Amino acid sequence: MTFKVKLLIVVAVLGAVALGGWTARGWFEDSKDLAAVEAQRALAAEIREGQAAISKQVEERLSQLRANERIIDRGVIREIQKPIYQRVCFEPELVRLLNDAQRGDTSQPAGEVPQSSP
């Protein structure tokens, strides 16, 4: 074999080794990238599952709160209505004293309470 043929074979072998090494390095980098992408996808799926569980709990709690709000609203409506004594069986002075007591006015009457005769 001549020197040129031997040189051509050596260059071809070195080229094949370089190309093979470059290809193997590309596959290695791709496998690392693929592992990172799969780990990110798994983490994203885990986070989505956690958020779904939290949103279910929040939705259940909100449905309970809405029910409580309805009950509270009804109670407030009932609280607003306050009775006012009217003259049916009582004298006007006694009706005034009862209304004052109902409003929380604890001042003493100006005079004696009149005695009604039976």
Coordinates of N, CA, C and O in Angstrom, one line a residue:
M1 N 0.8 -1.2 0.0 CA 0.0 0.0 0.0 C 0.9 1.2 0.0 O 1.9 1.3 0.6
T2 N 0.4 2.2 -0.6 CA 1.1 3.4 -0.7 C 0.8 4.3 0.4 O -0.1 4.1 1.2
F3 N 1.7 5.3 0.6 CA 1.5 6.2 1.7 C 0.2 7.0 1.6 O -0.4 7.2 2.6
K4 N -0.2 7.3 0.4 CA -1.4 8.1 0.2 C -2.7 7.2 0.6 O -3.6 7.7 1.2
V5 N -2.7 6.0 0.3 CA -3.8 5.1 0.7 C -3.8 5.0 2.2 O -4.9 5.0 2.8
K6 N -2.7 4.7 2.8 CA -2.6 4.6 4.3 C -3.1 5.9 4.9 O -3.9 5.9 5.9
L7 N -2.7 7.0 4.4 CA -3.1 8.3 4.9 C -4.6 8.5 4.8 O -5.3 8.9 5.7
L8 N -5.1 8.1 3.7 CA -6.5 8.2 3.4 C -7.3 7.3 4.4 O -8.4 7.7 4.9
I9 N -6.9 6.1 4.6 CA -7.5 5.2 5.6 C -7.5 5.8 7.0 O -8.5 5.8 7.7
V10 N -6.3 6.3 7.4 CA -6.2 6.9 8.7 C -7.1 8.1 8.9 O -7.8 8.3 9.9
V11 N -7.2 8.9 7.9 CA -8.1 10.1 7.9 C -9.5 9.7 8.0 O -10.3 10.2 8.7
A12 N -9.9 8.6 7.2 CA -11.2 8.1 7.2 C -11.6 7.5 8.6 O -12.7 7.8 9.1
V13 N -10.7 6.8 9.2 CA -10.9 6.2 10.5 C -11.1 7.4 11.5 O -12.0 7.4 12.4
L14 N -10.2 8.3 11.5 CA -10.2 9.4 12.4 C -11.5 10.2 12.2 O -12.2 10.7 13.2
G15 N -11.9 10.4 11.0 CA -13.2 11.1 10.7 C -14.4 10.3 11.2 O -15.3 10.9 11.8
A16 N -14.4 9.0 11.0 CA -15.5 8.2 11.5 C -15.5 8.2 13.1 O -16.6 8.3 13.7
V17 N -14.4 8.2 13.7 CA -14.3 8.2 15.2 C -14.8 9.6 15.6 O -15.6 9.7 16.6
A18 N -14.4 10.7 15.0 CA -14.9 12.0 15.4 C -16.4 12.1 15.2 O -17.1 12.7 16.0
L19 N -16.9 11.7 14.0 CA -18.3 11.7 13.7 C -19.1 10.9 14.7 O -20.2 11.3 15.2
G20 N -18.6 9.7 15.0 CA -19.2 8.8 16.0 C -19.3 9.5 17.4 O -20.3 9.4 18.1
G21 N -18.1 10.1 17.8 CA -18.1 10.8 19.1 C -19.0 12.0 19.2 O -19.7 12.2 20.2
W22 N -19.1 12.7 18.1 CA -20.0 13.9 18.0 C -21.4 13.4 18.1 O -22.2 14.0 18.8
T23 N -21.8 12.3 17.4 CA -23.1 11.8 17.4 C -23.5 11.3 18.8 O -24.6 11.5 19.3
A24 N -22.5 10.5 19.4 CA -22.8 10.0 20.8 C -22.9 11.1 21.8 O -23.8 11.1 22.7
R25 N -22.1 12.2 21.6 CA -22.2 13.3 22.6 C -23.6 14.0 22.4 O -24.2 14.4 23.4
G26 N -24.1 14.1 21.2 CA -25.4 14.7 20.9 C -26.5 13.8 21.5 O -27.5 14.3 22.1
W27 N -26.4 12.5 21.4 CA -27.4 11.6 22.0 C -27.4 11.7 23.5 O -28.4 11.7 24.2
F28 N -26.1 11.9 24.1 CA -26.0 12.0 25.6 C -26.7 13.3 26.0 O -27.4 13.3 27.0
E29 N -26.4 14.4 25.3 CA -27.0 15.7 25.7 C -28.5 15.7 25.5 O -29.3 16.2 26.3
D30 N -29.0 15.0 24.5 CA -30.4 14.9 24.2 C -31.1 14.1 25.4 O -32.2 14.4 25.8
S31 N -30.4 13.0 25.8 CA -31.0 12.2 26.9 C -31.1 13.0 28.2 O -32.0 12.8 29.0
K32 N -30.0 13.8 28.4 CA -30.1 14.7 29.6 C -31.2 15.7 29.5 O -32.0 15.9 30.5
D33 N -31.4 16.3 28.3 CA -32.5 17.2 28.1 C -33.8 16.5 28.3 O -34.8 17.1 28.9
L34 N -33.9 15.3 27.8 CA -35.2 14.6 27.9 C -35.5 14.3 29.3 O -36.7 14.4 29.8
A35 N -34.5 13.9 30.1 CA -34.7 13.6 31.5 C -35.2 14.9 32.3 O -36.1 14.8 33.1
A36 N -34.6 16.0 31.9 CA -35.0 17.3 32.6 C -36.4 17.6 32.2 O -37.2 18.0 33.0
V37 N -36.8 17.4 30.9 CA -38.2 17.7 30.5 C -39.2 16.8 31.2 O -40.2 17.2 31.6
E38 N -38.8 15.5 31.3 CA -39.7 14.6 31.9 C -39.9 14.9 33.4 O -41.0 14.8 34.0
A39 N -38.8 15.4 34.1 CA -38.9 15.8 35.5 C -39.8 17.0 35.6 O -40.6 17.1 36.5
Q40 N -39.7 17.9 34.7 CA -40.5 19.2 34.7 C -42.0 18.8 34.5 O -42.8 19.3 35.2
R41 N -42.2 17.9 33.6 CA -43.6 17.5 33.3 C -44.2 16.8 34.6 O -45.3 17.0 34.9
A42 N -43.4 15.9 35.2 CA -43.9 15.2 36.4 C -44.2 16.2 37.5 O -45.2 16.1 38.2
L43 N -43.3 17.2 37.7 CA -43.5 18.2 38.7 C -44.7 19.0 38.4 O -45.5 19.3 39.3
A44 N -44.9 19.4 37.1 CA -46.1 20.2 36.7 C -47.4 19.4 37.0 O -48.4 19.9 37.5
A45 N -47.4 18.1 36.7 CA -48.5 17.2 36.9 C -48.8 17.1 38.4 O -50.0 17.2 38.9
E46 N -47.8 17.0 39.2 CA -47.9 17.0 40.7 C -48.5 18.3 41.2 O -49.4 18.3 42.1
I47 N -48.0 19.4 40.7 CA -48.5 20.7 41.1 C -50.0 20.9 40.7 O -50.8 21.4 41.5
R48 N -50.3 20.4 39.5 CA -51.7 20.5 39.1 C -52.6 19.7 40.0 O -53.7 20.1 40.3
E49 N -52.2 18.5 40.3 CA -53.0 17.6 41.2 C -53.2 18.3 42.6 O -54.3 18.3 43.1
G50 N -52.1 18.9 43.1 CA -52.2 19.6 44.4 C -53.2 20.8 44.3 O -54.0 21.0 45.2
Q51 N -53.1 21.5 43.2 CA -54.0 22.7 43.0 C -55.4 22.2 42.9 O -56.4 22.9 43.3
A52 N -55.6 21.1 42.2 CA -57.0 20.6 42.0 C -57.6 20.2 43.4 O -58.8 20.5 43.6
A53 N -56.8 19.6 44.2 CA -57.3 19.2 45.5 C -57.6 20.4 46.4 O -58.6 20.5 47.0
I54 N -56.7 21.4 46.3 CA -57.0 22.6 47.1 C -58.2 23.3 46.5 O -59.0 23.8 47.3
S55 N -58.4 23.4 45.2 CA -59.5 24.1 44.7 C -60.8 23.3 45.0 O -61.9 24.0 45.3
K56 N -60.8 22.0 45.1 CA -62.0 21.3 45.6 C -62.3 21.6 47.0 O -63.5 21.8 47.4
Q57 N -61.3 21.7 47.9 CA -61.5 22.1 49.3 C -62.1 23.5 49.4 O -63.0 23.7 50.2
V58 N -61.5 24.4 48.6 CA -62.0 25.8 48.7 C -63.4 25.9 48.2 O -64.3 26.6 48.8
E59 N -63.8 25.1 47.1 CA -65.1 25.1 46.6 C -66.1 24.6 47.6 O -67.2 25.1 47.8
E60 N -65.7 23.5 48.3 CA -66.6 22.9 49.3 C -66.8 24.0 50.4 O -67.9 24.1 50.9
R61 N -65.7 24.6 50.8 CA -65.8 25.6 51.9 C -66.7 26.8 51.5 O -67.5 27.3 52.3
L62 N -66.5 27.2 50.2 CA -67.3 28.4 49.8 C -68.8 28.0 49.7 O -69.7 28.8 50.0
S63 N -69.1 26.8 49.3 CA -70.5 26.4 49.3 C -71.1 26.4 50.7 O -72.3 26.7 50.9
Q64 N -70.3 26.0 51.7 CA -70.8 26.0 53.1 C -70.9 27.5 53.5 O -71.9 27.8 54.2
L65 N -70.0 28.4 53.1 CA -70.1 29.8 53.5 C -71.3 30.4 52.9 O -72.0 31.2 53.5
R66 N -71.6 30.1 51.7 CA -72.8 30.7 51.0 C -74.1 30.3 51.8 O -75.0 31.1 52.0
A67 N -74.1 29.0 52.3 CA -75.3 28.6 53.0 C -75.4 29.4 54.3 O -76.4 29.8 54.8
N68 N -74.2 29.6 55.0 CA -74.2 30.4 56.2 C -74.7 31.8 56.0 O -75.4 32.4 56.8
E69 N -74.2 32.4 54.9 CA -74.6 33.8 54.6 C -76.1 33.9 54.4 O -76.7 34.9 54.9
R70 N -76.7 32.9 53.8 CA -78.2 33.0 53.6 C -78.9 33.0 55.0 O -79.8 33.7 55.2
I71 N -78.4 32.1 55.9 CA -79.0 32.0 57.2 C -78.8 33.3 58.0 O -79.7 33.8 58.6
I72 N -77.5 33.9 57.9 CA -77.2 35.1 58.6 C -78.1 36.2 58.1 O -78.6 37.0 58.8
D73 N -78.3 36.3 56.7 CA -79.1 37.4 56.2 C -80.5 37.3 56.7 O -81.1 38.3 57.0
R74 N -81.1 36.1 56.8 CA -82.4 36.0 57.3 C -82.5 36.4 58.7 O -83.5 37.0 59.1
G75 N -81.5 36.1 59.5 CA -81.5 36.5 60.9 C -81.4 38.0 61.0 O -82.0 38.6 61.9
V76 N -80.6 38.6 60.2 CA -80.5 40.1 60.3 C -81.8 40.7 59.9 O -82.2 41.7 60.6
I77 N -82.5 40.2 59.0 CA -83.8 40.8 58.6 C -84.8 40.7 59.8 O -85.5 41.6 60.1
R78 N -84.7 39.6 60.5 CA -85.6 39.4 61.7 C -85.1 40.3 62.8 O -86.0 40.8 63.6
E79 N -83.8 40.6 62.9 CA -83.3 41.5 64.0 C -83.8 42.9 63.8 O -84.0 43.6 64.7
I80 N -83.9 43.3 62.6 CA -84.2 44.7 62.3 C -85.6 45.0 62.8 O -85.9 46.1 63.3
Q81 N -86.5 44.1 62.7 CA -87.9 44.4 63.1 C -88.0 44.3 64.6 O -87.7 43.3 65.3
K82 N -88.3 45.5 65.2 CA -88.4 45.6 66.7 C -89.9 46.0 67.0 O -90.5 46.8 66.4
P83 N -90.4 45.4 68.1 CA -91.8 45.7 68.4 C -91.9 47.1 69.1 O -90.9 47.5 69.8
I84 N -92.9 47.8 68.8 CA -93.2 49.1 69.5 C -94.5 48.9 70.2 O -95.5 48.6 69.5
Y85 N -94.5 49.2 71.5 CA -95.8 49.1 72.2 C -96.8 50.1 71.8 O -96.4 51.3 71.6
Q86 N -98.0 49.7 71.7 CA -99.0 50.7 71.3 C -100.1 50.6 72.4 O -100.2 49.7 73.2
R87 N -101.0 51.6 72.4 CA -102.0 51.7 73.4 C -103.1 50.8 73.0 O -103.9 51.1 72.1
V88 N -103.2 49.7 73.7 CA -104.3 48.8 73.6 C -105.0 48.6 74.9 O -106.2 48.9 75.0
C89 N -104.2 48.2 75.9 CA -104.8 48.1 77.3 C -104.1 49.0 78.2 O -104.5 49.0 79.4
F90 N -103.1 49.8 77.8 CA -102.4 50.6 78.8 C -102.7 52.1 78.5 O -103.0 52.5 77.5
E91 N -102.4 52.8 79.6 CA -102.5 54.3 79.5 C -101.3 54.9 78.7 O -100.3 54.2 78.6
P92 N -101.5 56.0 78.2 CA -100.4 56.6 77.3 C -99.0 56.7 78.1 O -98.0 56.5 77.5
E93 N -99.1 57.1 79.4 CA -97.9 57.2 80.2 C -97.2 55.9 80.3 O -95.9 55.8 80.2
L94 N -97.9 54.8 80.5 CA -97.3 53.5 80.6 C -96.7 53.0 79.3 O -95.6 52.4 79.3
V95 N -97.4 53.3 78.2 CA -96.9 53.0 76.9 C -95.6 53.7 76.6 O -94.6 53.2 76.1
R96 N -95.5 55.0 77.0 CA -94.3 55.8 76.9 C -93.1 55.2 77.7 O -92.0 55.0 77.2
L97 N -93.4 54.8 78.9 CA -92.4 54.1 79.8 C -91.9 52.8 79.2 O -90.7 52.5 79.2
L98 N -92.8 52.0 78.6 CA -92.4 50.7 78.0 C -91.6 51.0 76.8 O -90.6 50.3 76.6
N99 N -92.0 51.9 76.0 CA -91.2 52.2 74.8 C -89.8 52.8 75.1 O -88.8 52.4 74.5
D100 N -89.7 53.6 76.2 CA -88.4 54.1 76.6 C -87.5 53.0 77.1 O -86.3 52.9 76.8
A101 N -88.1 52.0 77.9 CA -87.4 50.9 78.4 C -86.9 50.0 77.2 O -85.8 49.5 77.3
Q102 N -87.7 49.8 76.3 CA -87.4 49.0 75.1 C -86.2 49.6 74.3 O -85.4 48.9 73.8
R103 N -86.1 50.9 74.2 CA -85.0 51.6 73.5 C -83.8 51.7 74.4 O -82.7 52.1 73.9
G104 N -83.9 51.4 75.7 CA -82.7 51.4 76.5 C -82.6 52.6 77.3 O -81.6 52.9 78.0
D105 N -83.6 53.5 77.3 CA -83.6 54.7 78.1 C -83.9 54.3 79.6 O -85.0 53.9 79.9
T106 N -82.9 54.5 80.4 CA -83.0 54.0 81.8 C -83.2 55.2 82.8 O -83.1 55.1 84.0
S107 N -83.6 56.4 82.2 CA -83.8 57.5 83.1 C -85.1 57.3 83.9 O -86.0 56.6 83.5
Q108 N -85.1 57.9 85.1 CA -86.2 57.8 86.0 C -87.4 58.7 85.4 O -87.2 59.7 84.8
P109 N -88.6 58.3 85.7 CA -89.8 59.1 85.2 C -89.8 60.4 86.0 O -89.3 60.5 87.1
A110 N -90.4 61.4 85.3 CA -90.4 62.8 85.9 C -91.3 62.8 87.2 O -91.0 63.5 88.1
G111 N -92.3 62.0 87.3 CA -93.1 62.0 88.5 C -93.5 60.6 88.8 O -93.0 59.6 88.3
E112 N -94.6 60.5 89.6 CA -95.1 59.2 89.9 C -95.9 58.6 88.8 O -96.5 59.3 88.0
V113 N -95.9 57.3 88.7 CA -96.7 56.6 87.7 C -98.1 56.7 88.2 O -98.4 56.3 89.3
P114 N -99.1 57.1 87.4 CA -100.5 57.2 87.8 C -101.0 55.8 88.0 O -100.7 54.9 87.3
Q115 N -101.8 55.7 89.1 CA -102.5 54.5 89.4 C -103.8 54.4 88.6 O -104.6 55.3 88.6
S116 N -104.0 53.4 87.9 CA -105.3 53.2 87.1 C -106.2 52.4 88.0 O -105.9 51.5 88.7
S117 N -107.5 52.8 87.9 CA -108.5 52.2 88.7 C -109.1 51.0 87.9 O -109.3 51.1 86.7
P118 N -109.3 49.9 88.6 CA -109.8 48.7 88.0 C -111.2 48.8 87.5 O -112.0 49.5 87.7

